[in-house]
mmCIF file of C-alpha atoms in Angstrom:
data_model
loop_
_atom_site.group_PDB
_atom_site.id
_atom_site.type_symbol
_atom_site.label_atom_id
_atom_site.label_comp_id
_atom_site.label_asym_id
_atom_site.label_seq_id
_atom_site.Cartn_x
_atom_site.Cartn_y
_atom_site.Cartn_z
ATOM 1 C CA GLU A 12 34.670 21.558 -10.043
ATOM 2 C CA GLU A 13 36.130 18.064 -9.613
ATOM 3 C CA MET A 14 36.153 18.384 -5.812
ATOM 4 C CA GLY A 15 32.552 19.604 -5.915
ATOM 5 C CA ASP A 16 31.480 16.547 -7.896
ATOM 6 C CA THR A 17 33.319 14.207 -5.523
ATOM 7 C CA PHE A 18 31.682 15.921 -2.553
ATOM 8 C CA ARG A 19 28.243 15.655 -4.176
ATOM 9 C CA ARG A 20 28.694 11.927 -4.856
ATOM 10 C CA GLY A 21 29.849 11.398 -1.273
ATOM 11 C CA LEU A 22 26.789 13.179 0.102
ATOM 12 C CA LEU A 23 24.462 11.121 -2.073
ATOM 13 C CA ARG A 24 26.182 7.890 -0.973
ATOM 14 C CA ALA A 25 25.887 8.952 2.682
ATOM 15 C CA ALA A 26 22.178 9.659 2.140
ATOM 16 C CA GLY A 27 21.643 6.093 0.926
ATOM 17 C CA VAL A 28 21.543 6.732 -2.815
ATOM 18 C CA ARG A 29 22.524 3.655 -4.802
ATOM 19 C CA ASP A 30 23.059 4.330 -8.489
ATOM 20 C CA ASP A 31 20.215 6.808 -9.113
ATOM 21 C CA THR A 32 17.805 5.235 -6.609
ATOM 22 C CA LEU A 33 16.837 6.323 -3.100
ATOM 23 C CA ASN A 34 14.556 4.276 -0.860
ATOM 24 C CA LEU A 35 13.169 6.382 1.981
ATOM 25 C CA SER A 36 10.250 4.070 2.716
ATOM 26 C CA GLN A 37 9.060 4.810 6.272
ATOM 27 C CA LYS A 38 12.203 6.834 6.971
ATOM 28 C CA LEU A 39 11.304 10.514 6.833
ATOM 29 C CA GLY A 40 11.321 12.182 10.196
ATOM 30 C CA GLY A 41 12.528 15.353 11.811
ATOM 31 C CA ASP A 42 11.565 18.758 10.506
ATOM 32 C CA ARG A 43 9.165 17.856 7.687
ATOM 33 C CA PRO A 44 9.497 21.040 5.592
ATOM 34 C CA THR A 45 13.294 20.778 5.644
ATOM 35 C CA VAL A 46 13.285 17.076 4.820
ATOM 36 C CA LEU A 47 10.897 17.635 1.930
ATOM 37 C CA ARG A 48 13.080 20.450 0.565
ATOM 38 C CA VAL A 49 16.044 18.050 0.566
ATOM 39 C CA VAL A 50 13.969 15.372 -1.195
ATOM 40 C CA VAL A 51 12.887 17.935 -3.803
ATOM 41 C CA GLU A 52 16.528 18.934 -4.393
ATOM 42 C CA LEU A 53 17.485 15.277 -4.772
ATOM 43 C CA SER A 54 14.886 14.927 -7.542
ATOM 44 C CA ALA A 55 17.361 16.692 -9.814
ATOM 45 C CA VAL A 56 19.824 13.793 -9.543
ATOM 46 C CA LEU A 57 17.633 10.761 -8.764
ATOM 47 C CA THR A 58 15.687 8.732 -11.296
ATOM 48 C CA ASP A 59 13.923 6.474 -8.752
ATOM 49 C CA LEU A 60 12.502 7.691 -5.423
ATOM 50 C CA ASN A 61 10.530 5.586 -2.941
ATOM 51 C CA LEU A 62 8.680 7.560 -0.254
ATOM 52 C CA THR A 63 6.276 4.780 0.818
ATOM 53 C CA SER A 64 4.416 5.315 4.114
ATOM 54 C CA ASN A 65 5.943 8.650 5.072
ATOM 55 C CA TYR A 66 2.591 10.437 5.334
ATOM 56 C CA ILE A 67 3.770 13.483 3.400
ATOM 57 C CA GLY A 68 0.163 14.501 2.705
ATOM 58 C CA ASN A 69 -0.942 17.158 0.257
ATOM 59 C CA ASP A 70 1.859 19.549 1.232
ATOM 60 C CA GLY A 71 4.503 16.969 0.377
ATOM 61 C CA ALA A 72 2.801 16.073 -2.899
ATOM 62 C CA VAL A 73 2.628 19.757 -3.854
ATOM 63 C CA ALA A 74 6.360 20.184 -3.092
ATOM 64 C CA ILE A 75 7.246 17.180 -5.232
ATOM 65 C CA ALA A 76 4.940 18.381 -8.022
ATOM 66 C CA GLU A 77 6.698 21.754 -8.069
ATOM 67 C CA ALA A 78 10.030 19.975 -8.528
ATOM 68 C CA LEU A 79 8.605 17.779 -11.303
ATOM 69 C CA LYS A 80 7.295 20.711 -13.303
ATOM 70 C CA SER A 81 10.456 22.793 -12.820
ATOM 71 C CA GLY A 82 12.124 20.959 -15.679
ATOM 72 C CA LYS A 83 15.100 20.147 -13.428
ATOM 73 C CA ALA A 84 13.818 16.843 -12.021
ATOM 74 C CA VAL A 85 15.029 13.655 -13.682
ATOM 75 C CA LEU A 86 12.730 11.350 -11.694
ATOM 76 C CA THR A 87 11.247 8.622 -13.864
ATOM 77 C CA SER A 88 9.871 6.454 -11.035
ATOM 78 C CA LEU A 89 8.096 7.800 -7.943
ATOM 79 C CA ASN A 90 6.493 5.683 -5.228
ATOM 80 C CA LEU A 91 4.087 7.634 -3.015
ATOM 81 C CA TYR A 92 2.196 4.590 -1.680
ATOM 82 C CA ASP A 93 0.361 5.227 1.614
ATOM 83 C CA ASN A 94 1.136 8.902 2.125
ATOM 84 C CA LYS A 95 -2.248 10.425 3.012
ATOM 85 C CA ILE A 96 -2.345 12.341 -0.264
ATOM 86 C CA GLY A 97 -5.797 13.694 -1.112
ATOM 87 C CA ALA A 98 -7.377 15.355 -4.131
ATOM 88 C CA GLU A 99 -5.351 18.560 -3.627
ATOM 89 C CA GLY A 100 -2.051 16.670 -3.810
ATOM 90 C CA ALA A 101 -3.282 14.626 -6.772
ATOM 91 C CA LYS A 102 -4.258 17.818 -8.603
ATOM 92 C CA ALA A 103 -0.762 19.260 -8.073
ATOM 93 C CA LEU A 104 0.876 16.050 -9.303
ATOM 94 C CA ALA A 105 -1.476 15.963 -12.295
ATOM 95 C CA GLU A 106 -0.582 19.545 -13.170
ATOM 96 C CA ALA A 107 3.094 18.563 -13.117
ATOM 97 C CA LEU A 108 2.440 15.491 -15.285
ATOM 98 C CA GLY A 109 0.557 17.592 -17.825
ATOM 99 C CA SER A 110 3.158 20.371 -17.870
ATOM 100 C CA GLY A 111 5.297 18.635 -20.471
ATOM 101 C CA LYS A 112 8.331 19.069 -18.227
ATOM 102 C CA ALA A 113 7.916 15.996 -16.002
ATOM 103 C CA VAL A 114 9.747 12.877 -17.223
ATOM 104 C CA LEU A 115 7.924 10.564 -14.807
ATOM 105 C CA THR A 116 7.003 7.229 -16.407
ATOM 106 C CA ASN A 117 6.073 5.243 -13.249
ATOM 107 C CA LEU A 118 3.860 6.592 -10.460
ATOM 108 C CA ASP A 119 2.471 4.646 -7.515
ATOM 109 C CA LEU A 120 -0.245 6.481 -5.592
ATOM 110 C CA SER A 121 -1.774 3.366 -4.011
ATOM 111 C CA TYR A 122 -3.438 3.593 -0.586
ATOM 112 C CA ASN A 123 -3.978 7.337 -0.537
ATOM 113 C CA GLU A 124 -7.160 9.431 -0.447
ATOM 114 C CA LEU A 125 -7.416 10.736 -4.016
ATOM 115 C CA ARG A 126 -11.159 10.146 -4.457
ATOM 116 C CA ALA A 127 -12.902 10.912 -7.765
ATOM 117 C CA GLN A 128 -11.568 14.488 -7.894
ATOM 118 C CA GLY A 129 -7.955 13.317 -7.785
ATOM 119 C CA ALA A 130 -8.547 10.650 -10.423
ATOM 120 C CA LYS A 131 -10.236 13.192 -12.691
ATOM 121 C CA ALA A 132 -7.265 15.554 -12.401
ATOM 122 C CA ILE A 133 -4.858 12.763 -13.333
ATOM 123 C CA ALA A 134 -7.136 11.788 -16.239
ATOM 124 C CA GLU A 135 -6.984 15.360 -17.576
ATOM 125 C CA ALA A 136 -3.183 15.257 -17.455
ATOM 126 C CA LEU A 137 -3.172 11.956 -19.352
ATOM 127 C CA LYS A 138 -5.496 13.415 -22.013
ATOM 128 C CA SER A 139 -3.223 16.440 -22.484
ATOM 129 C CA GLY A 140 -0.769 14.435 -24.559
ATOM 130 C CA ARG A 141 2.103 15.957 -22.574
ATOM 131 C CA ALA A 142 2.252 13.297 -19.832
ATOM 132 C CA VAL A 143 4.799 10.535 -20.473
ATOM 133 C CA LEU A 144 3.420 8.302 -17.710
ATOM 134 C CA LYS A 145 3.371 4.615 -18.697
ATOM 135 C CA ASN A 146 2.574 2.887 -15.389
ATOM 136 C CA LEU A 147 0.052 4.207 -12.875
ATOM 137 C CA ASP A 148 -0.982 2.464 -9.659
ATOM 138 C CA LEU A 149 -4.112 3.807 -7.934
ATOM 139 C CA PRO A 150 -5.449 0.940 -5.762
ATOM 140 C CA GLN A 151 -7.376 1.808 -2.596
ATOM 141 C CA ASN A 152 -8.095 5.460 -3.335
ATOM 142 C CA SER A 153 -11.905 5.450 -3.300
ATOM 143 C CA ILE A 154 -12.026 6.900 -6.808
ATOM 144 C CA GLY A 155 -15.378 5.192 -7.449
ATOM 145 C CA ALA A 156 -17.078 4.776 -10.796
ATOM 146 C CA GLU A 157 -16.814 8.511 -11.512
ATOM 147 C CA GLY A 158 -13.008 8.529 -11.221
ATOM 148 C CA ALA A 159 -12.674 5.271 -13.161
ATOM 149 C CA LYS A 160 -14.846 6.658 -15.974
ATOM 150 C CA ALA A 161 -12.628 9.751 -16.248
ATOM 151 C CA LEU A 162 -9.524 7.550 -16.493
ATOM 152 C CA ALA A 163 -11.189 5.322 -19.091
ATOM 153 C CA GLU A 164 -12.049 8.394 -21.166
ATOM 154 C CA ALA A 165 -8.454 9.570 -20.934
ATOM 155 C CA LEU A 166 -7.209 6.218 -22.188
ATOM 156 C CA GLY A 167 -9.779 6.283 -24.979
ATOM 157 C CA SER A 168 -8.685 9.759 -26.076
ATOM 158 C CA GLY A 169 -5.647 8.374 -27.862
ATOM 159 C CA MET A 170 -3.436 10.958 -26.166
ATOM 160 C CA ALA A 171 -2.379 8.899 -23.130
ATOM 161 C CA VAL A 172 0.739 6.726 -23.434
ATOM 162 C CA LEU A 173 -0.236 4.703 -20.346
ATOM 163 C CA THR A 174 0.333 0.952 -20.769
ATOM 164 C CA SER A 175 -0.436 -0.217 -17.217
ATOM 165 C CA LEU A 176 -3.170 0.976 -14.856
ATOM 166 C CA SER A 177 -4.124 -0.603 -11.527
ATOM 167 C CA LEU A 178 -7.451 0.373 -9.955
ATOM 168 C CA ALA A 179 -7.991 -2.462 -7.457
ATOM 169 C CA ALA A 180 -10.143 -1.855 -4.362
ATOM 170 C CA ASN A 181 -11.665 1.436 -5.500
ATOM 171 C CA ASN A 182 -15.417 0.888 -5.093
ATOM 172 C CA LEU A 183 -15.940 0.791 -8.840
ATOM 173 C CA THR A 184 -19.365 -0.859 -8.749
ATOM 174 C CA ASN A 185 -22.702 0.427 -7.596
ATOM 175 C CA TYR A 186 -24.547 -1.883 -5.227
#
């Protein structure tokens, strides 16, 4: 058991994990499905994961969502900035947030393609009362007034514990 723990810590150190944090910003390459499986496995030991600009898309978001709702993930901070995630990926992440098993408190989904449908899914998770998310960044997702309204309603429900929400550059006004 002791040798296994030493080996595990050595692997994490070799992978670039510092404390419980891994920054893979613009670093994922190779066989995408394999890399994403490794990232999902690491979610059981990492509290902070940065996957900025890796273009994981909906498939990657779904894989991460599955890990979050498994009850094994200890991730509290997840940065998915600029990853070409659309409404499908947002819906999967929202389902994980609303499952009551995700411990995620910080989520950055800036510069993706969530649109109103993705924002609405996240709003439903916030209204569930099971999401523990406190900080949510959604700039540049084209959520429009419809998505913003859904988020506002979620915050007004009294069930959301969100304390910080960024919606910059989302076409929130009608011209």
